[in-house]
Short mmCIF file of C-alpha atoms in Angstrom, two decimals:
data_model
loop_
_atom_site.label_atom_id
_atom_site.label_comp_id
_atom_site.label_asym_id
_atom_site.label_seq_id
_atom_site.Cartn_x
_atom_site.Cartn_y
_atom_site.Cartn_z
CA MET R 11 44.64 -7.34 -65.66
CA LYS R 12 41.17 -5.98 -65.24
CA THR R 13 38.30 -7.94 -66.71
CA LEU R 14 36.38 -6.47 -69.62
CA HIS R 15 33.04 -7.96 -70.70
CA ILE R 16 32.09 -7.84 -74.36
CA VAL R 17 28.49 -8.74 -75.08
CA LYS R 18 27.13 -9.28 -78.53
CA ILE R 19 23.34 -9.34 -79.20
CA GLY R 20 21.77 -10.43 -82.39
CA GLY R 21 18.77 -9.27 -84.37
CA ASP R 22 16.45 -11.78 -82.63
CA ILE R 23 16.95 -9.85 -79.43
CA ILE R 24 16.67 -6.43 -80.89
CA ASP R 25 13.41 -7.28 -82.62
CA ARG R 26 11.67 -8.27 -79.41
CA GLU R 27 11.14 -5.34 -77.14
CA HIS R 28 10.39 -7.30 -73.94
CA THR R 29 13.47 -9.53 -74.57
CA LEU R 30 15.60 -6.50 -75.26
CA ARG R 31 14.48 -4.72 -72.12
CA GLU R 32 15.10 -7.79 -70.04
CA PHE R 33 18.64 -8.15 -71.59
CA LEU R 34 19.48 -4.44 -70.95
CA SER R 35 18.51 -4.68 -67.29
CA GLY R 36 20.83 -7.75 -66.97
CA PHE R 37 23.60 -6.02 -68.96
CA LEU R 38 23.23 -2.98 -66.65
CA LYS R 39 24.12 -5.23 -63.69
CA VAL R 40 27.41 -6.44 -65.29
CA GLU R 41 30.08 -4.79 -63.25
CA GLY R 42 33.26 -3.23 -64.55
CA PRO R 43 34.17 -2.13 -67.99
CA LYS R 44 31.95 -3.48 -70.83
CA ILE R 45 31.12 -3.09 -74.54
CA LEU R 46 27.88 -3.89 -76.26
CA VAL R 47 27.94 -4.98 -79.93
CA HIS R 48 24.76 -5.33 -81.79
CA GLY R 49 23.65 -6.75 -85.08
CA GLY R 50 20.75 -5.73 -87.27
CA GLY R 51 17.51 -7.51 -87.02
CA LYS R 52 14.52 -7.31 -89.14
CA ALA R 53 14.43 -3.52 -89.38
CA ALA R 54 17.01 -3.50 -92.21
CA SER R 55 15.15 -6.07 -94.26
CA THR R 56 11.81 -4.33 -93.64
CA LEU R 57 13.21 -1.00 -94.63
CA SER R 58 14.73 -2.47 -97.88
CA GLU R 59 11.47 -4.12 -98.68
CA ARG R 60 9.55 -0.92 -98.14
CA LEU R 61 11.95 0.94 -100.38
CA GLY R 62 11.62 -1.70 -103.07
CA ILE R 63 15.26 -2.82 -102.89
CA GLN R 64 15.29 -6.40 -104.15
CA PRO R 65 17.50 -8.64 -101.97
CA ARG R 66 20.21 -10.24 -104.08
CA LEU R 67 21.46 -13.52 -102.83
CA VAL R 68 24.38 -15.64 -103.91
CA GLU R 69 24.60 -19.13 -102.52
CA GLY R 70 22.13 -18.12 -99.89
CA ARG R 71 24.09 -15.17 -98.80
CA ARG R 72 22.88 -11.68 -99.11
CA ILE R 73 24.87 -9.21 -101.34
CA THR R 74 25.49 -5.76 -99.87
CA ASP R 75 24.93 -3.51 -102.90
CA ALA R 76 25.19 0.33 -102.62
CA ASP R 77 21.51 0.78 -101.70
CA THR R 78 21.65 -2.09 -99.16
CA LEU R 79 24.71 -0.45 -97.55
CA LYS R 80 22.80 2.86 -97.16
CA VAL R 81 19.94 0.98 -95.53
CA ILE R 82 22.28 -0.87 -93.22
CA THR R 83 24.09 2.42 -92.31
CA MET R 84 20.80 4.06 -91.57
CA VAL R 85 19.36 1.19 -89.51
CA TYR R 86 22.44 -0.22 -87.69
CA ALA R 87 24.41 3.04 -87.14
CA GLY R 88 21.39 5.31 -86.97
CA LEU R 89 18.19 3.87 -85.58
CA ILE R 90 19.23 0.76 -83.63
CA ASN R 91 22.49 2.21 -82.36
CA LYS R 92 20.94 5.44 -81.06
CA GLN R 93 17.81 3.74 -79.68
CA LEU R 94 20.06 1.35 -77.68
CA VAL R 95 22.17 4.24 -76.40
CA ALA R 96 19.08 6.12 -75.34
CA MET R 97 17.64 3.04 -73.54
CA LEU R 98 20.95 2.54 -71.76
CA GLN R 99 21.23 6.18 -70.71
CA ASN R 100 17.65 5.95 -69.35
CA LEU R 101 18.78 3.08 -67.15
CA GLY R 102 21.72 5.21 -65.89
CA CYS R 103 24.40 3.52 -68.04
CA ALA R 104 26.65 6.21 -69.67
CA SER R 105 27.10 4.80 -73.21
CA ILE R 106 28.41 6.04 -76.45
CA GLY R 107 27.29 4.72 -79.84
CA LEU R 108 29.92 4.06 -82.42
CA SER R 109 30.29 2.64 -85.91
CA GLY R 110 33.63 1.35 -87.14
CA ALA R 111 34.16 4.60 -89.06
CA ASP R 112 34.09 6.64 -85.91
CA ALA R 113 37.64 7.45 -84.74
CA ALA R 114 38.59 4.82 -87.36
CA LEU R 115 37.67 2.29 -84.72
CA LEU R 116 37.30 -0.71 -87.09
CA PRO R 117 39.30 -0.31 -90.19
CA ALA R 118 38.27 -3.14 -92.64
CA THR R 119 39.30 -4.60 -95.93
CA ARG R 120 36.76 -5.07 -98.64
CA ARG R 121 36.32 -8.69 -99.37
CA SER R 122 37.72 -9.81 -102.72
CA SER R 123 35.15 -9.96 -105.53
CA ALA R 124 36.37 -13.43 -106.54
CA PRO R 125 34.95 -16.13 -106.38
CA VAL R 126 31.90 -14.29 -105.20
CA ASP R 127 31.29 -10.50 -105.04
CA TYR R 128 29.45 -9.92 -101.86
CA GLY R 129 29.46 -6.10 -102.54
CA PHE R 130 30.29 -3.68 -99.79
CA VAL R 131 31.34 -6.32 -97.27
CA GLY R 132 34.46 -5.96 -95.21
CA ASP R 133 36.64 -8.16 -93.04
CA ILE R 134 38.57 -6.86 -90.00
CA GLU R 135 41.63 -7.98 -88.30
CA PRO R 136 42.11 -7.54 -84.51
CA GLN R 137 45.39 -5.74 -85.04
CA ASP R 138 43.59 -2.95 -87.01
CA VAL R 139 41.19 -2.10 -84.10
CA ASN R 140 41.91 1.46 -82.83
CA LEU R 141 42.75 0.38 -79.33
CA PRO R 142 43.98 3.79 -77.86
CA VAL R 143 40.59 5.53 -78.54
CA LEU R 144 38.57 2.54 -77.44
CA CYS R 145 40.49 2.14 -74.15
CA SER R 146 40.31 5.88 -73.49
CA LEU R 147 36.56 5.87 -73.80
CA ILE R 148 36.28 2.84 -71.46
CA ASP R 149 38.69 4.59 -69.04
CA ALA R 150 36.35 7.57 -69.11
CA GLY R 151 33.63 5.31 -67.77
CA LEU R 152 31.72 5.05 -71.04
CA VAL R 153 30.09 1.87 -72.43
CA PRO R 154 30.81 1.69 -76.15
CA VAL R 155 27.82 0.48 -78.07
CA ILE R 156 29.24 -0.70 -81.38
CA CYS R 157 27.45 -1.52 -84.65
CA PRO R 158 29.02 -3.54 -87.38
CA VAL R 159 29.29 -0.84 -89.97
CA THR R 160 33.02 -0.71 -90.70
CA TYR R 161 35.22 1.52 -92.85
CA GLU R 162 37.84 0.92 -95.42
CA ARG R 163 40.56 3.58 -95.48
CA GLY R 164 40.56 5.55 -98.65
CA ALA R 165 37.20 4.19 -99.64
CA GLY R 166 34.04 4.26 -97.55
CA LEU R 167 31.71 2.29 -95.31
CA LEU R 168 31.41 -1.42 -95.31
CA ASN R 169 29.08 -4.00 -93.77
CA THR R 170 30.80 -6.65 -91.49
CA ASN R 171 29.40 -9.60 -89.65
CA ALA R 172 28.52 -8.50 -86.03
CA ASP R 173 29.97 -11.76 -84.51
CA THR R 174 33.22 -11.05 -86.33
CA VAL R 175 33.35 -7.49 -85.00
CA ALA R 176 32.71 -8.73 -81.40
CA ALA R 177 35.51 -11.30 -81.80
CA ALA R 178 38.00 -8.82 -83.32
CA LEU R 179 37.31 -6.41 -80.52
CA ALA R 180 37.74 -9.18 -77.88
CA ILE R 181 41.10 -10.32 -79.40
CA ALA R 182 42.42 -6.76 -79.72
CA LEU R 183 41.34 -5.86 -76.17
CA SER R 184 43.02 -8.89 -74.72
CA ALA R 185 46.23 -6.86 -74.99
CA CYS R 186 44.98 -4.68 -72.09
CA TYR R 187 42.19 -6.62 -70.36
CA THR R 188 41.20 -10.18 -69.36
CA VAL R 189 38.40 -10.39 -71.98
CA ASN R 190 35.17 -12.27 -71.41
CA LEU R 191 33.23 -12.58 -74.67
CA ASN R 192 29.47 -13.41 -74.60
CA PHE R 193 27.31 -14.04 -77.66
CA CYS R 194 23.62 -13.67 -76.74
CA PHE R 195 20.73 -14.95 -78.69
CA GLY R 196 17.34 -16.42 -78.24
CA LYS R 197 18.31 -19.90 -77.12
CA LYS R 198 19.66 -21.00 -73.79
CA GLY R 199 22.99 -22.10 -75.29
CA ILE R 200 24.15 -24.68 -77.86
CA LEU R 201 21.58 -27.42 -78.08
CA LYS R 202 22.54 -31.11 -78.29
CA ASP R 203 19.06 -31.72 -79.77
CA MET R 204 17.70 -28.78 -81.93
CA GLU R 205 14.19 -30.06 -81.03
CA ASP R 206 14.74 -29.80 -77.27
CA GLU R 207 15.24 -26.23 -75.97
CA ASN R 208 16.56 -27.69 -72.62
CA SER R 209 19.30 -29.83 -74.14
CA VAL R 210 21.84 -27.14 -73.55
CA MET R 211 25.55 -28.26 -73.67
CA GLU R 212 27.33 -27.17 -70.55
CA GLN R 213 30.51 -26.72 -72.60
CA LEU R 214 31.66 -27.34 -76.22
CA SER R 215 35.32 -27.96 -77.02
CA GLU R 216 36.73 -27.38 -80.45
CA LYS R 217 37.28 -31.12 -80.90
CA GLU R 218 33.62 -31.87 -80.17
CA TYR R 219 32.50 -29.04 -82.25
CA LEU R 220 34.46 -30.25 -85.25
CA GLY R 221 32.94 -33.73 -84.81
CA PHE R 222 29.41 -32.23 -84.57
CA LYS R 223 30.05 -30.00 -87.56
CA LYS R 224 31.15 -33.05 -89.63
CA GLU R 225 27.98 -34.97 -88.56
CA GLY R 226 25.95 -31.83 -89.44
CA ILE R 227 24.58 -31.60 -85.92
CA VAL R 228 25.48 -27.90 -85.36
CA SER R 229 22.97 -25.60 -87.02
CA LYS R 230 24.33 -23.54 -89.96
CA GLY R 231 23.43 -20.24 -88.32
CA MET R 232 25.80 -21.14 -85.37
CA LEU R 233 28.85 -21.76 -87.44
CA PRO R 234 30.07 -18.10 -87.70
CA LYS R 235 29.50 -17.60 -83.94
CA LEU R 236 31.39 -20.78 -83.14
CA GLU R 237 34.25 -20.10 -85.54
CA ASN R 238 34.60 -16.66 -84.06
CA ALA R 239 34.52 -18.13 -80.58
CA TYR R 240 37.30 -20.55 -81.23
CA ARG R 241 39.36 -17.94 -83.11
CA SER R 242 38.97 -15.65 -80.08
CA LEU R 243 40.04 -18.33 -77.58
CA ARG R 244 43.11 -19.17 -79.71
CA ASN R 245 44.03 -15.49 -79.69
CA GLY R 246 44.09 -14.47 -76.08
CA VAL R 247 40.47 -14.16 -75.14
CA ALA R 248 39.97 -15.61 -71.60
CA ASP R 249 36.41 -16.85 -71.68
CA VAL R 250 33.69 -17.28 -74.39
CA ARG R 251 30.08 -18.16 -73.66
CA ILE R 252 27.03 -18.51 -75.89
CA GLY R 253 23.63 -18.24 -74.35
CA GLN R 254 20.31 -16.52 -73.82
CA ALA R 255 20.16 -12.71 -73.64
CA ALA R 256 17.96 -12.81 -70.51
CA ASP R 257 20.67 -14.91 -68.80
CA ILE R 258 23.59 -12.44 -69.39
CA GLU R 259 24.15 -11.72 -65.66
CA LEU R 260 24.36 -15.37 -64.83
CA MET R 261 26.53 -16.08 -67.93
CA ILE R 262 29.01 -13.47 -66.81
CA LYS R 263 29.04 -15.01 -63.28
CA LYS R 264 29.81 -18.30 -65.06
CA GLU R 265 26.88 -19.98 -63.26
CA LYS R 266 26.16 -23.48 -64.16
CA GLY R 267 23.41 -23.88 -66.69
CA ALA R 268 23.75 -20.31 -67.99
CA GLY R 269 24.81 -20.67 -71.57
CA THR R 270 27.35 -22.93 -73.17
CA ALA R 271 31.05 -22.42 -72.24
CA ILE R 272 33.12 -22.63 -75.39
CA THR R 273 36.55 -24.21 -74.80
CA LEU R 274 39.53 -25.13 -76.86
CA MET M 29 42.62 30.25 -74.08
CA LYS M 30 43.01 28.09 -77.13
CA THR M 31 40.73 28.88 -80.19
CA LEU M 32 38.16 26.31 -81.10
CA HIS M 33 36.26 26.47 -84.40
CA ILE M 34 32.68 25.23 -84.62
CA VAL M 35 31.41 24.98 -88.22
CA LYS M 36 27.74 24.25 -88.99
CA ILE M 37 26.73 23.07 -92.46
CA GLY M 38 23.13 22.90 -93.69
CA GLY M 39 21.28 20.50 -95.97
CA ASP M 40 22.01 22.60 -99.01
CA ILE M 41 25.72 21.78 -98.59
CA ILE M 42 25.16 18.10 -97.79
CA ASP M 43 22.89 17.64 -100.83
CA ARG M 44 25.54 18.80 -103.38
CA GLU M 45 28.42 16.39 -103.59
CA HIS M 46 30.84 18.84 -105.33
CA THR M 47 30.05 21.56 -102.78
CA LEU M 48 30.37 19.21 -99.86
CA ARG M 49 33.78 18.00 -101.07
CA GLU M 50 34.94 21.58 -101.60
CA PHE M 51 33.78 22.45 -98.07
CA LEU M 52 35.47 19.47 -96.51
CA SER M 53 38.84 20.16 -98.08
CA GLY M 54 38.49 23.72 -96.70
CA PHE M 55 37.45 22.45 -93.28
CA LEU M 56 40.44 20.20 -93.36
CA LYS M 57 42.77 23.20 -93.54
CA VAL M 58 41.28 24.74 -90.46
CA GLU M 59 43.96 24.49 -87.81
CA GLY M 60 43.50 23.54 -84.15
CA PRO M 61 40.53 21.97 -82.45
CA LYS M 62 37.31 21.99 -84.34
CA ILE M 63 33.83 20.56 -84.43
CA LEU M 64 31.44 19.97 -87.39
CA VAL M 65 27.74 20.20 -86.89
CA HIS M 66 25.56 19.08 -89.67
CA GLY M 67 21.84 19.42 -90.50
CA GLY M 68 19.79 17.11 -92.69
CA GLY M 69 19.13 17.94 -96.25
CA LYS M 70 16.76 16.41 -98.70
CA ALA M 71 17.56 12.69 -97.79
CA ALA M 72 15.19 12.78 -94.78
CA SER M 73 12.22 14.22 -96.81
CA THR M 74 13.04 11.81 -99.72
CA LEU M 75 13.08 8.82 -97.35
CA SER M 76 9.86 9.92 -95.76
CA GLU M 77 8.14 10.28 -99.08
CA ARG M 78 9.41 6.82 -100.28
CA LEU M 79 7.99 5.27 -97.11
CA GLY M 80 4.70 7.10 -97.61
CA ILE M 81 5.01 9.16 -94.40
CA GLN M 82 2.84 12.17 -95.00
CA PRO M 83 4.47 15.41 -93.87
CA ARG M 84 2.33 17.12 -91.20
CA LEU M 85 2.75 20.85 -90.98
CA VAL M 86 1.44 23.40 -88.50
CA GLU M 87 1.86 27.01 -89.33
CA GLY M 88 4.33 26.03 -92.03
CA ARG M 89 6.48 24.05 -89.62
CA ARG M 90 6.97 20.29 -89.88
CA ILE M 91 5.79 18.10 -87.04
CA THR M 92 8.17 15.43 -85.94
CA ASP M 93 5.91 12.47 -85.26
CA ALA M 94 7.20 9.01 -84.27
CA ASP M 95 7.77 7.83 -87.78
CA THR M 96 9.52 11.08 -88.79
CA LEU M 97 11.78 10.80 -85.75
CA LYS M 98 12.81 7.32 -86.91
CA VAL M 99 13.60 8.68 -90.35
CA ILE M 100 15.60 11.59 -88.88
CA THR M 101 17.55 9.28 -86.65
CA MET M 102 18.33 6.96 -89.60
CA VAL M 103 19.33 9.75 -91.99
CA TYR M 104 20.98 12.27 -89.66
CA ALA M 105 22.63 9.97 -87.07
CA GLY M 106 23.14 7.07 -89.45
CA LEU M 107 23.63 7.83 -93.14
CA ILE M 108 24.75 11.52 -93.23
CA ASN M 109 26.83 11.31 -89.97
CA LYS M 110 28.75 8.21 -90.96
CA GLN M 111 29.31 9.26 -94.55
CA LEU M 112 30.75 12.62 -93.32
CA VAL M 113 33.00 10.76 -90.84
CA ALA M 114 34.23 8.37 -93.61
CA MET M 115 34.84 11.27 -96.00
CA LEU M 116 36.86 13.19 -93.33
CA GLN M 117 38.85 10.03 -92.39
CA ASN M 118 39.71 9.62 -96.01
CA LEU M 119 41.11 13.12 -96.03
CA GLY M 120 43.21 12.20 -93.02
CA CYS M 121 41.03 14.00 -90.40
CA ALA M 122 40.48 11.80 -87.38
CA SER M 123 36.76 12.36 -86.69
CA ILE M 124 34.11 10.76 -84.46
CA GLY M 125 30.41 10.99 -85.32
CA LEU M 126 28.07 11.65 -82.40
CA SER M 127 24.40 12.20 -81.76
CA GLY M 128 23.20 14.12 -78.68
CA ALA M 129 22.34 10.75 -77.05
CA ASP M 130 25.96 9.51 -77.21
CA ALA M 131 27.64 10.13 -73.87
CA ALA M 132 24.54 12.24 -73.08
CA LEU M 133 26.23 14.92 -75.09
CA LEU M 134 23.11 17.02 -75.67
CA PRO M 135 20.43 16.46 -73.07
CA ALA M 136 17.28 18.19 -74.38
CA THR M 137 13.81 19.03 -73.07
CA ARG M 138 10.85 18.19 -75.18
CA ARG M 139 9.13 21.35 -76.33
CA SER M 140 5.67 21.99 -74.65
CA SER M 141 2.74 20.68 -76.57
CA ALA M 142 1.00 24.02 -76.13
CA PRO M 143 0.19 26.16 -78.06
CA VAL M 144 1.48 23.89 -80.93
CA ASP M 145 2.51 20.29 -80.51
CA TYR M 146 5.57 19.90 -82.70
CA GLY M 147 6.01 16.24 -81.63
CA PHE M 148 9.34 14.89 -80.78
CA VAL M 149 11.18 18.14 -80.93
CA GLY M 150 13.61 19.24 -78.22
CA ASP M 151 15.36 22.37 -77.03
CA ILE M 152 18.78 22.34 -75.48
CA GLU M 153 20.39 24.77 -73.06
CA PRO M 154 24.21 25.37 -73.18
CA GLN M 155 24.59 24.47 -69.50
CA ASP M 156 23.30 20.94 -70.25
CA VAL M 157 25.99 20.09 -72.86
CA ASN M 158 28.30 17.31 -71.55
CA LEU M 159 31.43 19.39 -71.59
CA PRO M 160 33.84 16.88 -69.97
CA VAL M 161 33.32 14.22 -72.53
CA LEU M 162 33.35 16.63 -75.44
CA CYS M 163 36.64 18.26 -74.25
CA SER M 164 38.29 14.90 -73.66
CA LEU M 165 37.49 13.81 -77.23
CA ILE M 166 38.84 17.09 -78.57
CA ASP M 167 41.88 16.80 -76.30
CA ALA M 168 42.45 13.29 -77.88
CA GLY M 169 42.80 15.02 -81.26
CA LEU M 170 39.40 13.94 -82.54
CA VAL M 171 37.00 16.20 -84.58
CA PRO M 172 33.50 15.55 -83.30
CA VAL M 173 30.98 15.37 -86.12
CA ILE M 174 27.63 16.18 -84.40
CA CYS M 175 24.15 15.51 -85.79
CA PRO M 176 21.09 17.34 -84.26
CA VAL M 177 19.42 14.19 -82.86
CA THR M 178 19.23 14.96 -79.15
CA TYR M 179 18.03 13.04 -76.14
CA GLU M 180 15.64 13.58 -73.24
CA ARG M 181 16.63 11.94 -69.99
CA GLY M 182 14.15 9.32 -69.01
CA ALA M 183 12.47 9.47 -72.35
CA GLY M 184 14.14 9.09 -75.73
CA LEU M 185 15.47 10.75 -78.85
CA LEU M 186 14.38 14.20 -79.92
CA ASN M 187 14.87 16.31 -83.09
CA THR M 188 16.57 19.69 -82.53
CA ASN M 189 17.35 22.53 -84.90
CA ALA M 190 21.04 22.18 -86.00
CA ASP M 191 21.65 25.91 -85.80
CA THR M 192 20.53 25.75 -82.15
CA VAL M 193 22.76 22.75 -81.47
CA ALA M 194 25.86 24.59 -82.96
CA ALA M 195 24.99 27.71 -80.84
CA ALA M 196 24.50 25.68 -77.62
CA LEU M 197 27.78 23.94 -78.21
CA ALA M 198 29.60 27.22 -78.95
CA ILE M 199 28.20 28.87 -75.77
CA ALA M 200 29.05 25.80 -73.58
CA LEU M 201 32.56 25.47 -75.03
CA SER M 202 33.26 29.15 -74.43
CA ALA M 203 33.92 28.10 -70.80
CA CYS M 204 37.14 26.44 -72.03
CA TYR M 205 38.00 27.89 -75.45
CA THR M 206 37.78 31.16 -77.40
CA VAL M 207 35.00 29.94 -79.61
CA ASN M 208 34.66 30.94 -83.32
CA LEU M 209 31.30 29.89 -84.66
CA ASN M 210 30.66 29.68 -88.41
CA PHE M 211 27.38 29.04 -90.03
CA CYS M 212 27.91 27.87 -93.64
CA PHE M 213 25.30 27.67 -96.37
CA GLY M 214 25.06 28.21 -100.11
CA LYS M 215 25.26 32.01 -100.17
CA LYS M 216 28.26 34.22 -99.72
CA GLY M 217 26.86 35.84 -96.53
CA ILE M 218 23.83 37.89 -95.56
CA LEU M 219 22.66 39.67 -98.61
CA LYS M 220 21.58 43.37 -98.58
CA ASP M 221 19.51 42.55 -101.75
CA MET M 222 18.12 39.11 -102.04
CA GLU M 223 18.24 39.37 -105.82
CA ASP M 224 21.98 40.25 -105.86
CA GLU M 225 24.26 37.39 -104.82
CA ASN M 226 27.16 39.82 -104.54
CA SER M 227 25.44 42.31 -102.10
CA VAL M 228 27.01 40.53 -99.18
CA MET M 229 26.97 42.57 -95.88
CA GLU M 230 30.48 42.85 -94.41
CA GLN M 231 28.94 42.88 -91.00
CA LEU M 232 25.53 42.90 -89.33
CA SER M 233 24.97 44.29 -85.86
CA GLU M 234 22.02 43.28 -83.76
CA LYS M 235 20.61 46.75 -84.04
CA GLU M 236 20.76 46.76 -87.81
CA TYR M 237 19.32 43.26 -87.82
CA LEU M 238 16.33 44.16 -85.68
CA GLY M 239 15.69 47.10 -88.05
CA PHE M 240 15.95 44.79 -91.14
CA LYS M 241 13.69 42.21 -89.48
CA LYS M 242 11.07 44.88 -88.80
CA GLU M 243 11.19 46.02 -92.40
CA GLY M 244 10.98 42.33 -93.50
CA ILE M 245 14.31 42.59 -95.32
CA VAL M 246 15.89 39.49 -93.68
CA SER M 247 14.64 36.28 -95.27
CA LYS M 248 12.56 34.03 -93.00
CA GLY M 249 15.00 31.10 -93.28
CA MET M 250 17.82 33.32 -91.84
CA LEU M 251 15.92 34.12 -88.70
CA PRO M 252 16.95 31.04 -86.59
CA LYS M 253 20.61 31.32 -87.71
CA LEU M 254 20.72 34.97 -86.78
CA GLU M 255 18.86 34.62 -83.49
CA ASN M 256 21.28 31.80 -82.56
CA ALA M 257 24.20 34.03 -83.67
CA TYR M 258 23.21 36.95 -81.35
CA ARG M 259 22.44 34.58 -78.55
CA SER M 260 25.91 33.09 -78.96
CA LEU M 261 27.64 36.44 -78.94
CA ARG M 262 25.70 37.56 -75.85
CA ASN M 263 26.88 34.38 -74.07
CA GLY M 264 30.54 34.39 -74.49
CA VAL M 265 31.20 33.22 -78.05
CA ALA M 266 34.08 35.34 -79.47
CA ASP M 267 33.27 35.42 -83.19
CA VAL M 268 30.21 34.51 -85.32
CA ARG M 269 30.25 34.41 -89.11
CA ILE M 270 27.73 33.43 -91.73
CA GLY M 271 29.00 32.60 -95.27
CA GLN M 272 29.51 30.24 -98.02
CA ALA M 273 30.70 26.72 -97.24
CA ALA M 274 33.45 26.95 -99.98
CA ASP M 275 34.86 30.04 -98.17
CA ILE M 276 35.27 28.31 -94.77
CA GLU M 277 39.02 28.69 -94.71
CA LEU M 278 38.92 32.44 -95.43
CA MET M 279 35.96 32.88 -93.04
CA ILE M 280 38.00 31.49 -90.27
CA LYS M 281 40.96 33.71 -91.24
CA LYS M 282 38.43 36.61 -90.98
CA GLU M 283 39.36 37.71 -94.42
CA LYS M 284 37.37 40.66 -95.86
CA GLY M 285 34.63 39.59 -98.15
CA ALA M 286 34.45 36.08 -96.66
CA GLY M 287 31.00 35.86 -95.15
CA THR M 288 29.21 38.33 -92.93
CA ALA M 289 30.59 39.05 -89.50
CA ILE M 290 27.80 39.05 -86.93
CA THR M 291 28.31 41.70 -84.19
CA LEU M 292 26.41 42.87 -81.15
#
């Protein structure tokens, strides 16, 4: 099977123009079929603040109310998605920006309101991804640029975690490709010592991870990324790496020192 | 050649939920390949106001400065586009929302800054429309939902008049389809008497139009629509109609009294 590279970038990359440009020029050099999944960044919070939408948090997690969903749709599916597409086109990369509603790419299920009602938040299952449309776009030589605005059939738009979107896409596409999934963020990989930027783990097995998690060594923000990484590996994804956006080219070449290889 | 229906709806439709739903259920019944082009509506102005972006006008025309372009990208390509796609999916219509940047669908040229600098405003030529991608999406059974955010190669996003986008698409697609172009708005058609909603002209030839224009009978807001209509007819588009959104099904069936038929 052909190899497909899925790369997810978070808000910390999108918010820094130099870092983003550096990432995109690396992403451009990734050969073969590829998909870019992007999160949000500060623009959504900034816009919410400017509009006077008060963030509502439950147990430290933000609630997506109707107004917040509108902001997310505007910022993720509108501003960031189209700016990324335009930047890629300028680099000569034929890309197409999509939300999960487009061509019913990512049908989601609204999360149960019990025990906590997170609002317009959806979860997706890999088997629900619209593979035929996605594959035909890739076959046409286009690079899908996908934002985590999903869609519930019979209802409307939903907000989904971008790491979860990347993992669901990776698992679904493993049916037709050897999938290589890369989570890019600001750090060089998973750090052994949070205080030492150079203490990057070369690899992290699930067993080690569970031990670190128990000891509280892994930072809270990394948990969804890592849970999605192991879920992907258990469901057919060939390779998962977590590393620095600027290193994307090296990560894909599986060069030593470029990110942390996640293993079962 | 197969017939393709292109329908453009303006902000006055998008802003009224009942009218929009009525339109969409009519649009759903339009058989065969079709494209929906949408404009903006009040949401962009409302968001600009809430963000304290002062509208800058020159000779009564709004300037698209960098902040306004961001608002337009958020509202047109994000909020309205994705909401329309979700509404269509809910009705069972497989649709895909696109801006002109996506798959370089609508490459535009930034308008000259002389005599008036309108800012990030672009003009598109039918020959620049990315026909292969558009046709392959249509062939895949998808209904493209297109917003008038275009893209200048080597530069970035631009704002383009939605009537012009619809006309450029219609002219370009006339190479592979018999194209039927419909401009939908709140009135039943072109009125002989602006004070009488029922004084709809059955048809309006270019000669008559030029006469009316000279006499100042045609309202200013109709001029871009009509100029685009005649331009389309002169360049291969088979049929152009202007009428009420609620009448879309009848307009497409060319029923008497449903909109004004524009003729050369």
